[in-house]
Amino acid sequence: MLLSAGEAKNLGPSSGPNRLRDLCTFCTISLDQEEVYRTKVYEKSVSPFYGEDFYFEIPRPFQCLSFYVYAKSMFQIRDLPIGKVAIRKEDLYKYCGKENWFQLQPVDPHSEVQGKVHLEMKLNELITENGSICQQLVVQIIACQGLPLISGQNCDPYATVTLVGPARWVYKHKVKLKVVELWNNGNLAQDVFLGETRVSVKILRNDNAHKAWYLLQPKGNGTKSKPDDLGSLRLKVTYTEDNVLPSPCYMALRNLMLKSPDVKPISASAAHVLGDICRESVGYDALLPVVRLLLHHNRLLPFLTSVAALELENTQEANTIFRGNSLATRCIDDMMKIVGKSYLTVTLKPVLNEIFESNKTCEIDPVKLKEGDNVEVNKENLQGYVHKVFTSITQSSSSCPPLMCDVFRSLRQLASKRFPADPHVQYSAVSSFIFLRFFAVAVLSPHTFQLRTHHPDPEISRTLTLISKTIQSLGSWGSLSKNKLVRQLLVRRCVHVIFNREVHKRAQGRKRLGKKNFKKRWLRVTNQELSYHKQKGKEALCIIPVKNILGVEKLEESAFNRKNMFQVIHSEKPLYVQAGNCVETNSWIEVLSQVSRCNPGRLSTFHPSAYVGGSWLCCTETNESTPGCKPCTATLLANIQLDIDCDRETERIFSFFSSSRSRLQKMEDACAGMSVYLGQQEECSAFTIQDPKETFRTIKELGEVLDDLQAHHDSKGALTDEPGTM
């Protein structure tokens, strides 16, 4: 999903003392009731411009995508909700790919509902003691699904059943509705409304049970008076849901894509053809699933080498090498973002944390200096930060993923061959990626690379901008910095903090039930050890060497009745951890898997649940040392093969081809024209066609494969779900 939070207008009530002119605002993004992202805090404006994009895979089913606008006040403990925009999953297609203005709606606790309830209802006739006949309504609540977290924990729900009708409802047949309400038992706190569903008793017949799933609705079905004008929010939502077929259906297209690195010339390959025909519609976004597919099958390096060589053929000046936005540069960019995520964390996160926490002023522009600022002091602060960032980068060679090293080595060789008279071109070929397109971008926007939880405040954002610009300049200046960068094997390995967050950790060896079983802890991982602490900055309560980690996997919710759980399997008892949300859970698993990817003895199987009460809850085996009952998730090997769903990636490739069939036909016609007229025609200028016959052959094969795959989709048809009122 790609989300763009653009801007807001006229926030707050349209009149009165509650106008929010003096408050800072920010926007959050939630899946159902779980916050996954938030924007920067915008200073004192009722019409802030957020201008932030968020791209993420959705790791679980959801019903509603919500955007909340909050006001941040220095005098209140909690942020003040101004309003929200909520879009149901089934309505996302209406707004997909287009910018829309949405009116903010009030944030009412009784309207914040999610989930569904499974009901069984039966109407019986009974004969009373005096011989009269009456009706008995039996309601059984079988199960609930998708209920929200309450204060980060699974809720403790209970239900109430109410009969609603006219004044004479007590008489037979006068009852019109049955209302089932769900509430969370707050124990010492106030109970929280979770939702309701209303069912007409007309659907019930004597002695026949009615069983169905019902979506939970706001209280009173959300009927309320017209709210004040709370302002509006401009959003752009791009949501794609892949309808993935059985794996054999994709074999022909997958094989055709995997053959791409071997096709001569590379411009005639299926992968290059896809980039060519989609360039005008979606840019080079269509290449991401190609990169992921080739990466999984260890075919990415030869493809990147070939497309880089093709670009160098058309590069006339050494000082412009890999500076533009091309198929080659986009593929390498995508590769770095996929395999280099942990590398960024190891290299930049410690110094970025220092910048955020120390918050020294670095402004050197005389126009932007505040009263009392000393430009010389600011310059020293900036130089100190730049030195630390640049040193971290040039001393990070031991953490650089092997695939990135292989690609950079190939780029250096290609550049030296193309411009043999320039001794520095081999370094500029690498620095154009590693500095300009990788580290400088991550410094500028650390939250988009999960290096920080939220967007920095305006002053820190300005500091990061200055550092990023300086890093870009250093990356393209002189041979000194370039030589430092490429001499990777001569640098010692340092200890870096990679990831740290507050989590809930299960105490070892205690009973399964009880809230005291889980405690808040500060979890911290470096490239050498995983540790947890009572609080941030406190001494470690436990240290697990990274070399002892045998696996990192998700834990079933049923194990401890908690969501967002994962387990770290090591030489002693597994460490069970609950993360803050589903996105953080994935981040923890990815980071820990990457730092331990080369460990000897990594497990091939694991237990997806816990060992409690003398047996494994997943397989009921009583021996605690019994090998796992489920295969481990694909681990990250030395070449960083991620856990990639190849069928899903191939389906995405098919979708891009399908949406650009007209362009594919034009490219086929251009190849035919070049073969007949033996020359470059005007209609061919939009495509890269080196060998028209080979390219024509590839396009014809693609057409047959795409038609066959479309037939599989047509035969499958649409699946529908009809649970009650859903």
XYZ file of C-alpha atoms in Angstrom:
726
model
C 0.000 0.000 0.000
C 1.241 3.486 -0.878
C -0.200 6.358 1.165
C 0.366 10.061 0.694
C -0.706 12.425 3.472
C -0.803 15.725 1.608
C -2.261 18.620 3.545
C -5.102 19.671 5.816
C -7.371 22.705 5.689
C -9.233 24.678 8.360
C -8.621 22.236 11.202
C -10.794 22.393 14.312
C -14.312 23.719 14.938
C -15.339 26.414 12.490
C -15.932 28.938 15.260
C -15.621 29.488 18.987
C -12.765 29.316 21.471
C -11.638 25.850 20.351
C -10.110 27.077 17.096
C -6.669 25.430 16.903
C -4.538 28.342 15.719
C -1.896 27.999 18.430
C -1.546 24.210 18.463
C 0.855 21.955 16.571
C -0.753 19.127 14.625
C 0.230 15.755 13.205
C -1.482 12.917 11.346
C -1.451 9.190 12.152
C -2.251 6.176 9.975
C -4.008 3.173 11.499
C -5.068 -0.261 10.345
C -8.328 -0.667 12.216
C -7.395 0.688 15.668
C -3.655 -0.039 15.433
C -1.397 2.929 14.631
C 1.345 2.024 12.172
C 2.730 5.425 11.054
C 2.599 9.086 11.928
C 3.763 12.283 10.234
C 5.955 15.026 11.576
C 4.478 17.591 13.988
C 3.548 20.734 12.057
C 4.038 24.033 13.811
C 0.985 26.208 14.688
C -1.195 26.137 11.596
C -4.806 25.235 10.907
C -3.839 24.360 7.309
C -0.631 22.316 7.640
C 1.180 20.740 4.675
C 2.349 17.253 5.706
C 3.641 16.078 2.309
C 4.704 12.579 3.364
C 4.523 9.241 1.563
C 4.330 5.847 3.269
C 4.775 2.534 1.468
C 4.285 -0.725 3.335
C 3.110 -4.294 2.996
C 0.005 -5.027 5.044
C 0.983 -7.930 7.320
C -2.528 -8.968 8.425
C -6.214 -8.805 7.466
C -7.935 -5.504 8.199
C -11.348 -3.892 7.841
C -10.664 -0.184 7.898
C -7.858 2.239 7.025
C -8.015 5.360 9.193
C -6.245 8.708 9.301
C -6.404 10.684 12.559
C -5.415 14.324 12.941
C -4.214 15.269 16.427
C -3.347 18.544 18.111
C -0.269 18.473 20.334
C -0.484 20.735 23.358
C 2.134 21.472 26.000
C -0.537 21.720 28.703
C -2.297 18.386 28.110
C -1.096 14.907 28.984
C -2.698 13.354 25.917
C -2.808 14.596 22.360
C -6.186 16.024 21.414
C -7.971 14.251 18.515
C -9.333 16.783 16.022
C -10.992 14.425 13.576
C -10.523 11.369 11.425
C -10.990 9.919 7.950
C -11.967 6.240 7.897
C -12.133 4.212 4.680
C -13.446 0.662 4.721
C -11.316 -1.905 2.903
C -14.014 -2.637 0.332
C -14.208 1.087 -0.546
C -10.485 1.658 -1.122
C -10.804 0.968 -4.850
C -12.947 4.116 -5.228
C -10.012 6.330 -4.262
C -7.094 4.231 -5.552
C -4.335 6.225 -7.237
C -6.172 9.577 -7.058
C -5.870 12.556 -4.745
C -9.070 13.248 -2.811
C -10.178 15.735 -0.179
C -11.928 14.082 2.772
C -14.043 15.848 5.363
C -12.826 15.109 8.890
C -15.332 13.265 11.074
C -15.586 13.432 14.888
C -13.624 10.891 16.913
C -16.317 9.251 19.032
C -15.316 6.313 21.290
C -18.632 4.613 20.475
C -17.868 4.717 16.759
C -14.323 3.288 17.017
C -15.272 -0.325 16.350
C -13.816 -3.242 14.430
C -14.194 -6.987 14.205
C -17.085 -9.373 13.785
C -19.160 -11.720 15.919
C -20.467 -15.212 15.137
C -24.036 -15.654 16.414
C -26.412 -18.588 16.610
C -30.076 -17.728 17.268
C -33.109 -19.907 17.703
C -36.790 -19.176 18.470
C -38.526 -21.921 20.477
C -42.167 -22.308 21.490
C -42.731 -23.304 25.105
C -45.817 -24.362 27.003
C -46.026 -22.657 30.368
C -47.395 -24.165 33.592
C -50.836 -22.672 32.974
C -50.938 -24.208 29.484
C -50.332 -21.059 27.442
C -47.772 -20.946 24.620
C -44.887 -18.473 24.711
C -41.732 -17.967 22.699
C -38.181 -18.322 23.955
C -35.268 -16.636 22.168
C -31.949 -18.473 22.582
C -28.817 -16.563 21.599
C -25.374 -18.152 21.577
C -22.250 -16.088 20.907
C -19.909 -18.609 19.313
C -16.835 -16.547 18.590
C -15.420 -13.104 17.819
C -12.692 -12.132 15.391
C -10.649 -9.007 14.749
C -11.407 -7.240 18.022
C -9.096 -4.289 18.800
C -6.196 -4.177 21.217
C -6.973 -2.317 24.442
C -3.907 -0.507 25.829
C -1.744 -2.734 23.662
C -3.259 -5.965 24.983
C -5.944 -8.362 23.793
C -9.329 -7.266 25.073
C -11.384 -9.173 27.672
C -14.818 -9.046 26.019
C -18.297 -9.726 27.326
C -21.668 -9.346 25.609
C -25.105 -7.960 26.418
C -28.293 -8.873 24.546
C -31.203 -6.444 24.335
C -34.628 -6.743 22.693
C -35.762 -3.530 21.048
C -39.311 -2.772 19.880
C -42.344 -0.487 20.319
C -43.891 0.345 23.664
C -45.824 -2.947 23.769
C -42.722 -5.035 23.071
C -43.615 -7.524 25.802
C -46.421 -8.901 23.720
C -45.918 -11.679 21.213
C -44.517 -10.670 17.794
C -43.998 -7.031 18.794
C -40.218 -7.384 19.208
C -38.523 -6.053 16.036
C -34.786 -6.117 16.775
C -32.279 -8.004 18.851
C -29.199 -5.949 19.757
C -25.960 -7.674 20.761
C -23.359 -5.347 22.288
C -19.747 -6.261 23.009
C -17.795 -4.560 25.792
C -14.279 -4.883 27.144
C -14.097 -5.666 30.855
C -11.870 -2.906 32.164
C -11.563 -4.401 35.693
C -10.465 -1.324 37.641
C -10.861 0.968 34.620
C -14.033 1.910 32.794
C -15.466 -0.708 30.431
C -14.896 0.065 26.740
C -17.588 -0.279 24.065
C -16.373 -2.632 21.292
C -19.367 -2.560 18.942
C -22.850 -3.830 18.376
C -24.893 -5.662 15.778
C -28.653 -5.475 15.234
C -30.583 -8.455 13.910
C -34.250 -8.498 12.956
C -36.173 -11.319 14.632
C -38.163 -11.722 11.403
C -35.371 -13.925 10.064
C -36.050 -16.488 12.818
C -38.452 -19.381 12.402
C -39.608 -21.817 15.040
C -37.207 -24.702 15.679
C -34.761 -23.494 12.993
C -31.382 -22.208 14.140
C -29.908 -19.196 12.341
C -26.129 -19.027 12.359
C -24.089 -16.200 10.765
C -21.155 -13.798 11.103
C -21.982 -10.118 11.631
C -19.692 -7.106 11.388
C -19.678 -5.004 14.545
C -21.205 -1.552 14.005
C -20.988 1.787 15.856
C -23.479 2.383 18.635
C -26.920 3.090 17.184
C -25.523 2.174 13.709
C -23.565 5.414 13.751
C -26.579 7.719 13.552
C -25.703 11.140 14.889
C -26.401 14.776 14.333
C -24.424 16.794 11.810
C -21.027 17.648 13.363
C -19.213 20.941 13.292
C -16.875 21.580 10.392
C -13.622 20.017 11.614
C -11.662 20.692 8.445
C -10.521 18.420 5.633
C -7.552 16.235 4.720
C -6.059 15.635 1.266
C -4.988 12.024 0.766
C -3.777 9.762 -2.009
C -4.218 6.044 -1.433
C -2.870 3.318 -3.707
C -4.026 -0.103 -2.529
C -3.445 -3.313 -4.443
C -4.700 -6.727 -3.453
C -3.136 -9.622 -5.289
C -5.377 -12.464 -6.409
C -2.709 -15.159 -6.353
C -3.354 -18.384 -8.264
C -1.813 -21.810 -7.545
C 1.917 -21.866 -8.152
C 1.889 -24.002 -11.346
C -0.118 -21.282 -13.133
C 2.862 -18.909 -12.893
C 5.560 -21.317 -14.028
C 5.737 -20.115 -17.653
C 5.874 -16.376 -16.810
C 8.260 -16.949 -13.916
C 10.649 -18.947 -16.097
C 10.505 -16.290 -18.799
C 11.467 -13.590 -16.282
C 14.230 -15.711 -14.738
C 15.705 -16.255 -18.204
C 16.153 -12.480 -18.621
C 19.810 -12.234 -17.432
C 20.839 -14.721 -20.167
C 19.117 -12.958 -23.073
C 21.425 -11.163 -25.536
C 21.036 -8.258 -25.853
C 19.542 -7.575 -22.420
C 17.083 -5.075 -23.953
C 15.319 -8.025 -25.603
C 14.647 -9.750 -22.251
C 11.197 -9.956 -20.702
C 12.341 -7.987 -17.636
C 13.715 -5.117 -19.733
C 10.622 -5.109 -21.969
C 8.431 -4.702 -18.854
C 10.433 -1.668 -17.731
C 10.204 -0.186 -21.229
C 6.433 -0.478 -21.670
C 5.560 0.665 -18.114
C 7.920 3.639 -18.041
C 5.302 6.207 -19.085
C 2.458 4.915 -16.866
C 4.078 3.930 -13.555
C 7.682 4.944 -14.078
C 9.960 2.110 -13.057
C 7.733 0.894 -10.189
C 6.993 -2.230 -12.232
C 10.613 -3.321 -11.747
C 10.348 -3.898 -7.993
C 8.653 -7.336 -8.256
C 11.193 -8.250 -10.968
C 14.071 -7.351 -8.639
C 12.529 -9.351 -5.789
C 11.899 -12.379 -7.993
C 15.423 -12.391 -9.442
C 16.863 -11.817 -5.970
C 15.069 -14.834 -4.545
C 16.380 -17.084 -7.322
C 19.925 -15.682 -7.124
C 19.646 -14.211 -10.625
C 19.771 -10.524 -9.777
C 23.530 -9.913 -10.037
C 23.897 -10.924 -13.719
C 20.782 -8.911 -14.623
C 22.038 -5.772 -12.873
C 25.436 -6.184 -14.522
C 23.845 -6.413 -17.966
C 21.506 -3.407 -17.595
C 24.348 -1.324 -16.110
C 26.562 -2.227 -19.085
C 23.765 -1.173 -21.452
C 23.457 2.212 -19.747
C 27.218 2.763 -19.837
C 27.186 2.190 -23.595
C 24.989 5.286 -23.890
C 26.958 7.393 -21.358
C 29.272 9.850 -23.089
C 30.858 11.676 -20.129
C 32.468 10.029 -17.105
C 31.224 12.742 -14.744
C 27.566 11.906 -15.571
C 27.871 8.199 -14.849
C 24.693 6.731 -13.253
C 23.323 10.181 -12.419
C 19.931 9.896 -14.125
C 16.753 7.966 -13.332
C 17.018 4.921 -15.580
C 16.066 1.264 -15.590
C 19.520 0.329 -14.317
C 19.686 2.917 -11.533
C 16.132 2.113 -10.380
C 16.862 -1.635 -10.198
C 20.018 -1.018 -8.173
C 18.138 1.432 -5.926
C 15.483 -1.209 -5.231
C 18.160 -3.822 -4.548
C 19.889 -1.554 -1.996
C 16.610 -0.789 -0.202
C 15.754 -4.490 0.048
C 19.076 -6.000 1.095
C 20.586 -2.905 2.734
C 17.943 -2.195 5.350
C 19.897 -3.775 8.191
C 23.123 -2.246 6.831
C 21.580 1.215 7.161
C 20.464 0.430 10.683
C 23.901 -0.780 11.754
C 25.691 2.146 10.145
C 23.451 5.171 10.734
C 21.113 4.479 13.629
C 23.609 5.117 16.488
C 24.689 8.523 15.169
C 21.117 9.460 14.193
C 19.974 8.653 17.726
C 22.671 10.970 19.039
C 21.558 13.757 16.686
C 17.930 13.417 17.783
C 18.723 13.239 21.494
C 21.369 16.005 21.676
C 19.444 18.287 19.264
C 22.260 20.782 18.709
C 21.506 23.699 16.427
C 23.357 23.468 13.092
C 21.828 26.321 11.092
C 24.475 28.185 9.073
C 22.232 30.171 6.726
C 22.287 33.800 7.999
C 18.703 34.308 6.817
C 17.438 31.401 8.928
C 19.407 32.081 12.111
C 17.316 32.642 15.234
C 17.954 35.325 17.808
C 20.867 34.321 20.007
C 22.297 31.768 17.562
C 26.052 31.737 17.045
C 26.913 30.751 13.488
C 30.436 29.616 14.451
C 29.104 27.295 17.156
C 26.481 25.982 14.728
C 29.165 25.348 12.136
C 31.177 23.318 14.667
C 28.057 21.307 15.540
C 27.398 20.558 11.873
C 31.014 19.590 11.216
C 30.938 17.262 14.226
C 27.777 15.518 13.039
C 29.020 15.222 9.447
C 32.320 13.748 10.645
C 30.512 11.095 12.708
C 28.122 10.174 9.897
C 30.871 10.056 7.283
C 33.166 8.026 9.549
C 30.364 5.541 10.260
C 29.853 5.106 6.521
C 33.515 4.676 5.606
C 34.048 2.215 8.489
C 31.001 0.077 7.681
C 32.517 -2.275 5.123
C 32.217 -5.377 7.298
C 28.449 -4.815 7.569
C 27.826 -4.236 3.862
C 25.657 -7.068 2.431
C 27.593 -9.402 0.117
C 25.245 -8.761 -2.813
C 25.842 -4.998 -2.611
C 29.599 -5.643 -2.560
C 29.291 -7.861 -5.643
C 27.210 -5.277 -7.519
C 29.632 -2.441 -6.658
C 32.597 -4.555 -7.744
C 30.862 -5.187 -11.058
C 30.088 -1.456 -11.493
C 33.730 -0.530 -10.889
C 34.908 -3.008 -13.516
C 32.332 -1.844 -16.066
C 33.126 1.845 -15.474
C 36.890 1.299 -15.811
C 36.357 -0.601 -19.051
C 34.077 2.118 -20.465
C 36.361 5.042 -19.480
C 39.878 3.569 -19.237
C 41.553 7.006 -19.267
C 39.807 8.173 -16.072
C 41.418 6.609 -12.952
C 38.636 7.828 -10.634
C 35.582 6.727 -12.606
C 35.480 3.340 -10.859
C 34.966 5.164 -7.541
C 32.404 7.664 -8.816
C 30.385 4.759 -10.264
C 30.012 3.358 -6.749
C 29.716 6.633 -4.843
C 26.818 7.762 -7.046
C 24.832 4.918 -5.495
C 26.220 4.419 -2.000
C 26.344 8.112 -1.095
C 23.830 9.939 -3.272
C 21.117 7.281 -3.534
C 21.518 5.338 -0.302
C 23.084 6.972 2.743
C 22.206 10.599 1.922
C 18.546 9.686 1.356
C 18.383 7.693 4.600
C 19.897 10.580 6.587
C 17.358 12.975 5.102
C 14.315 10.771 5.866
C 15.250 8.263 8.586
C 11.630 7.439 9.424
C 10.992 6.056 5.920
C 13.785 3.502 6.472
C 12.553 2.596 9.997
C 15.650 4.229 11.499
C 13.363 6.390 13.642
C 9.799 5.823 14.743
C 8.400 9.186 13.692
C 9.226 12.147 11.510
C 11.741 14.560 13.104
C 10.660 17.975 14.342
C 11.413 20.975 12.063
C 14.747 21.892 13.682
C 16.162 18.361 13.554
C 14.784 17.974 10.041
C 16.783 21.046 8.999
C 19.919 19.565 10.606
C 19.433 16.309 8.710
C 18.988 18.229 5.463
C 22.322 20.015 5.974
C 24.090 16.750 6.837
C 22.565 14.975 3.837
C 23.651 17.717 1.425
C 27.184 17.620 2.827
C 27.342 13.824 2.514
C 26.238 14.121 -1.113
C 29.027 16.621 -1.767
C 31.627 14.438 -0.074
C 30.411 11.420 -2.016
C 31.075 13.130 -5.315
C 34.262 15.002 -4.403
C 37.849 13.880 -4.914
C 39.338 10.420 -4.772
C 40.005 10.552 -1.019
C 36.465 9.765 0.105
C 35.984 7.306 -2.737
C 39.133 5.399 -1.860
C 38.028 5.217 1.779
C 34.715 3.789 0.710
C 36.053 0.981 -1.464
C 38.824 -0.177 0.893
C 36.251 -2.114 2.842
C 38.220 -5.168 3.871
C 40.870 -3.079 5.692
C 38.420 -1.671 8.250
C 37.713 -3.194 11.628
C 34.207 -4.196 12.687
C 32.562 -1.936 15.274
C 29.678 -2.584 17.660
C 26.506 -0.810 16.489
C 23.069 -0.574 18.054
C 20.715 -1.737 15.317
C 17.234 -1.606 16.835
C 15.693 -0.901 20.222
C 12.126 -0.506 21.447
C 9.979 -0.965 24.516
C 8.289 -4.374 24.398
C 6.476 -6.822 26.648
C 8.626 -9.853 27.466
C 7.350 -13.071 28.955
C 9.070 -14.118 32.151
C 10.812 -17.476 31.859
C 9.451 -20.527 33.628
C 6.260 -19.026 35.075
C 2.612 -19.932 34.762
C 0.835 -19.313 31.499
C -1.976 -17.196 32.897
C -1.794 -13.874 34.682
C -0.808 -10.367 33.661
C 2.329 -10.502 35.804
C 3.593 -13.125 33.370
C 4.567 -10.317 30.950
C 6.618 -7.290 31.891
C 7.668 -4.143 30.088
C 11.289 -4.283 29.049
C 13.613 -2.277 26.821
C 14.811 -4.656 24.094
C 18.076 -3.776 22.342
C 19.953 -5.523 19.539
C 23.437 -4.770 18.233
C 25.397 -6.622 15.581
C 26.873 -8.691 18.425
C 24.199 -9.200 21.096
C 20.516 -9.061 21.987
C 19.736 -7.743 25.468
C 16.771 -6.596 27.513
C 16.758 -3.977 30.243
C 14.318 -2.813 32.898
C 14.378 0.639 31.317
C 16.224 2.408 28.517
C 19.783 3.172 29.608
C 19.703 0.711 32.533
C 21.979 -2.285 32.974
C 21.143 -5.379 30.936
C 19.064 -7.999 32.761
C 19.939 -10.627 30.170
C 22.345 -10.803 27.212
C 22.011 -13.262 24.326
C 24.994 -13.291 21.933
C 23.864 -12.951 18.322
C 25.995 -15.972 17.426
C 23.732 -18.111 19.683
C 20.480 -17.215 17.871
C 19.126 -20.268 16.028
C 15.922 -18.783 14.652
C 13.464 -15.868 14.854
C 9.809 -16.620 14.133
C 6.302 -15.372 14.804
C 4.362 -16.877 17.695
C 0.722 -17.893 17.409
C -1.686 -15.550 19.143
C -3.310 -18.502 20.932
C -0.066 -19.260 22.793
C -0.590 -16.457 25.325
C -3.740 -14.792 23.974
C -1.651 -11.842 22.746
C -1.123 -10.328 19.312
C 2.134 -9.221 17.668
C 4.210 -11.926 19.370
C 7.518 -13.314 18.133
C 10.109 -15.696 19.555
C 13.884 -15.699 19.568
C 15.111 -19.297 19.609
C 18.598 -19.664 21.044
C 20.726 -22.129 22.969
C 18.532 -21.824 26.085
C 14.742 -21.390 26.458
C 13.017 -19.345 23.722
C 12.562 -15.645 24.409
C 8.904 -14.670 23.880
C 8.326 -10.993 23.043
C 5.252 -8.872 22.244
C 6.001 -5.890 19.993
C 4.090 -2.605 19.930
C 2.272 -3.304 16.648
C 2.299 -5.575 13.608
C 4.798 -3.422 11.681
C 7.257 -3.418 14.610
C 6.870 -7.207 14.877
C 7.985 -7.613 11.269
C 10.860 -5.167 11.819
C 12.142 -7.102 14.845
C 11.974 -10.413 12.969
C 13.726 -8.970 9.918
C 16.519 -7.262 11.877
C 17.211 -10.250 14.130
C 17.111 -12.639 11.166
C 19.599 -10.502 9.263
C 22.172 -10.192 12.048
C 22.024 -13.950 12.704
C 21.684 -15.095 9.083
C 25.146 -16.703 8.898
C 25.028 -18.434 12.284
C 25.963 -22.130 12.181
C 23.269 -24.504 13.357
C 20.257 -22.360 12.410
C 17.099 -24.413 12.771
C 15.086 -25.754 9.852
C 11.934 -26.317 11.943
C 10.343 -24.577 14.940
C 7.320 -24.706 17.234
C 4.832 -21.921 16.332
C 3.333 -22.027 19.837
C 4.677 -22.321 23.383
C 5.650 -25.156 25.717
C 3.161 -24.822 28.578
C 1.906 -27.264 31.169
C 4.171 -30.090 30.087
C 3.480 -30.066 26.339
C 3.797 -28.025 23.165
C 0.487 -26.297 22.439
C 1.015 -26.632 18.670
C 1.716 -30.360 18.331
C 0.933 -31.693 21.878
C 4.397 -33.306 22.135
C 5.396 -33.678 25.791
C 9.176 -33.628 25.308
C 10.371 -30.012 25.457
C 13.414 -30.814 23.290
C 11.289 -32.306 20.475
C 12.248 -30.760 17.088
C 9.859 -28.177 15.698
C 6.652 -29.170 13.939
C 6.706 -26.409 11.278
C 9.382 -25.395 8.719
C 11.252 -22.204 9.551
C 10.668 -19.112 7.460
C 13.199 -18.803 4.637
C 16.320 -17.463 6.314
C 18.628 -14.769 5.063
C 21.674 -16.475 3.634
C 24.969 -14.859 2.777
C 23.424 -13.359 -0.383
C 20.450 -11.950 1.589
C 17.709 -14.116 0.112
C 14.628 -12.672 1.763
C 11.375 -14.421 2.524
C 9.820 -13.565 -0.851
C 6.531 -14.963 -2.126
C 7.489 -15.693 -5.738
C 3.921 -16.431 -6.820
C 2.772 -13.081 -5.498
C 5.644 -11.241 -7.183
C 4.891 -13.004 -10.473
C 1.224 -12.056 -10.149
C 2.286 -8.422 -9.748
C 4.446 -8.702 -12.859
C 1.436 -10.123 -14.693
C -0.703 -7.188 -13.499
C 1.810 -4.655 -14.822
C 2.010 -6.428 -18.176
C -1.797 -6.669 -18.376
C -2.288 -2.958 -17.706
C 0.228 -2.112 -20.456
C -0.841 -4.543 -23.199
C -1.444 -1.680 -25.619
C 2.147 -0.479 -25.132
C 3.379 -4.039 -25.539
C 1.538 -4.218 -28.864
C 3.112 -0.923 -29.981
C 6.548 -2.277 -29.127
C 5.802 -5.432 -31.127
C 4.728 -3.315 -34.108
C 7.904 -1.217 -33.777
C 10.041 -4.370 -33.890
C 8.215 -5.579 -36.986
C 8.672 -2.192 -38.649
C 12.402 -2.147 -37.921
C 12.806 -5.649 -39.356
C 10.957 -4.744 -42.561
C 12.472 -1.313 -43.161
C 15.895 -2.166 -41.712
C 16.237 0.977 -39.647
C 15.076 3.002 -36.674
C 11.542 4.304 -37.233
C 9.944 7.249 -35.455
C 7.564 5.022 -33.468
C 10.565 3.068 -32.139
C 12.107 6.002 -30.268
C 9.928 5.341 -27.208
C 11.536 1.905 -26.711
C 15.010 0.431 -26.368
C 15.259 -1.999 -29.283
C 18.767 -3.199 -30.125
C 17.809 -6.454 -31.820
C 14.286 -6.227 -33.302
C 14.041 -9.941 -34.151
C 15.040 -11.124 -30.676
C 12.806 -8.540 -29.019
C 9.898 -9.512 -31.308
C 10.401 -13.172 -30.333
C 10.285 -12.282 -26.620
C 7.127 -10.172 -27.016
C 5.312 -12.941 -28.910
C 6.220 -15.443 -26.190
C 5.079 -12.966 -23.539
C 1.727 -12.545 -25.296
C 1.066 -16.289 -25.254
C 2.055 -16.614 -21.607
C -0.067 -13.621 -20.545
C -3.115 -14.917 -22.433
C -2.783 -18.300 -20.773
C -2.461 -16.753 -17.323
C -5.467 -14.506 -17.948
C -7.484 -17.615 -18.842
C -6.581 -19.101 -15.438
C -7.828 -15.933 -13.751
C -11.051 -15.967 -15.745
C -11.739 -19.593 -14.872
C -11.161 -18.995 -11.193
C -13.696 -16.149 -11.013
C -14.349 -13.933 -8.029
C -14.608 -15.359 -4.532
C -17.328 -13.920 -2.309
C -17.876 -13.968 1.422
C -21.420 -13.708 2.752
C -21.281 -13.790 6.573
C -24.583 -12.393 7.821
C -24.796 -8.654 7.294
C -21.171 -8.306 6.090
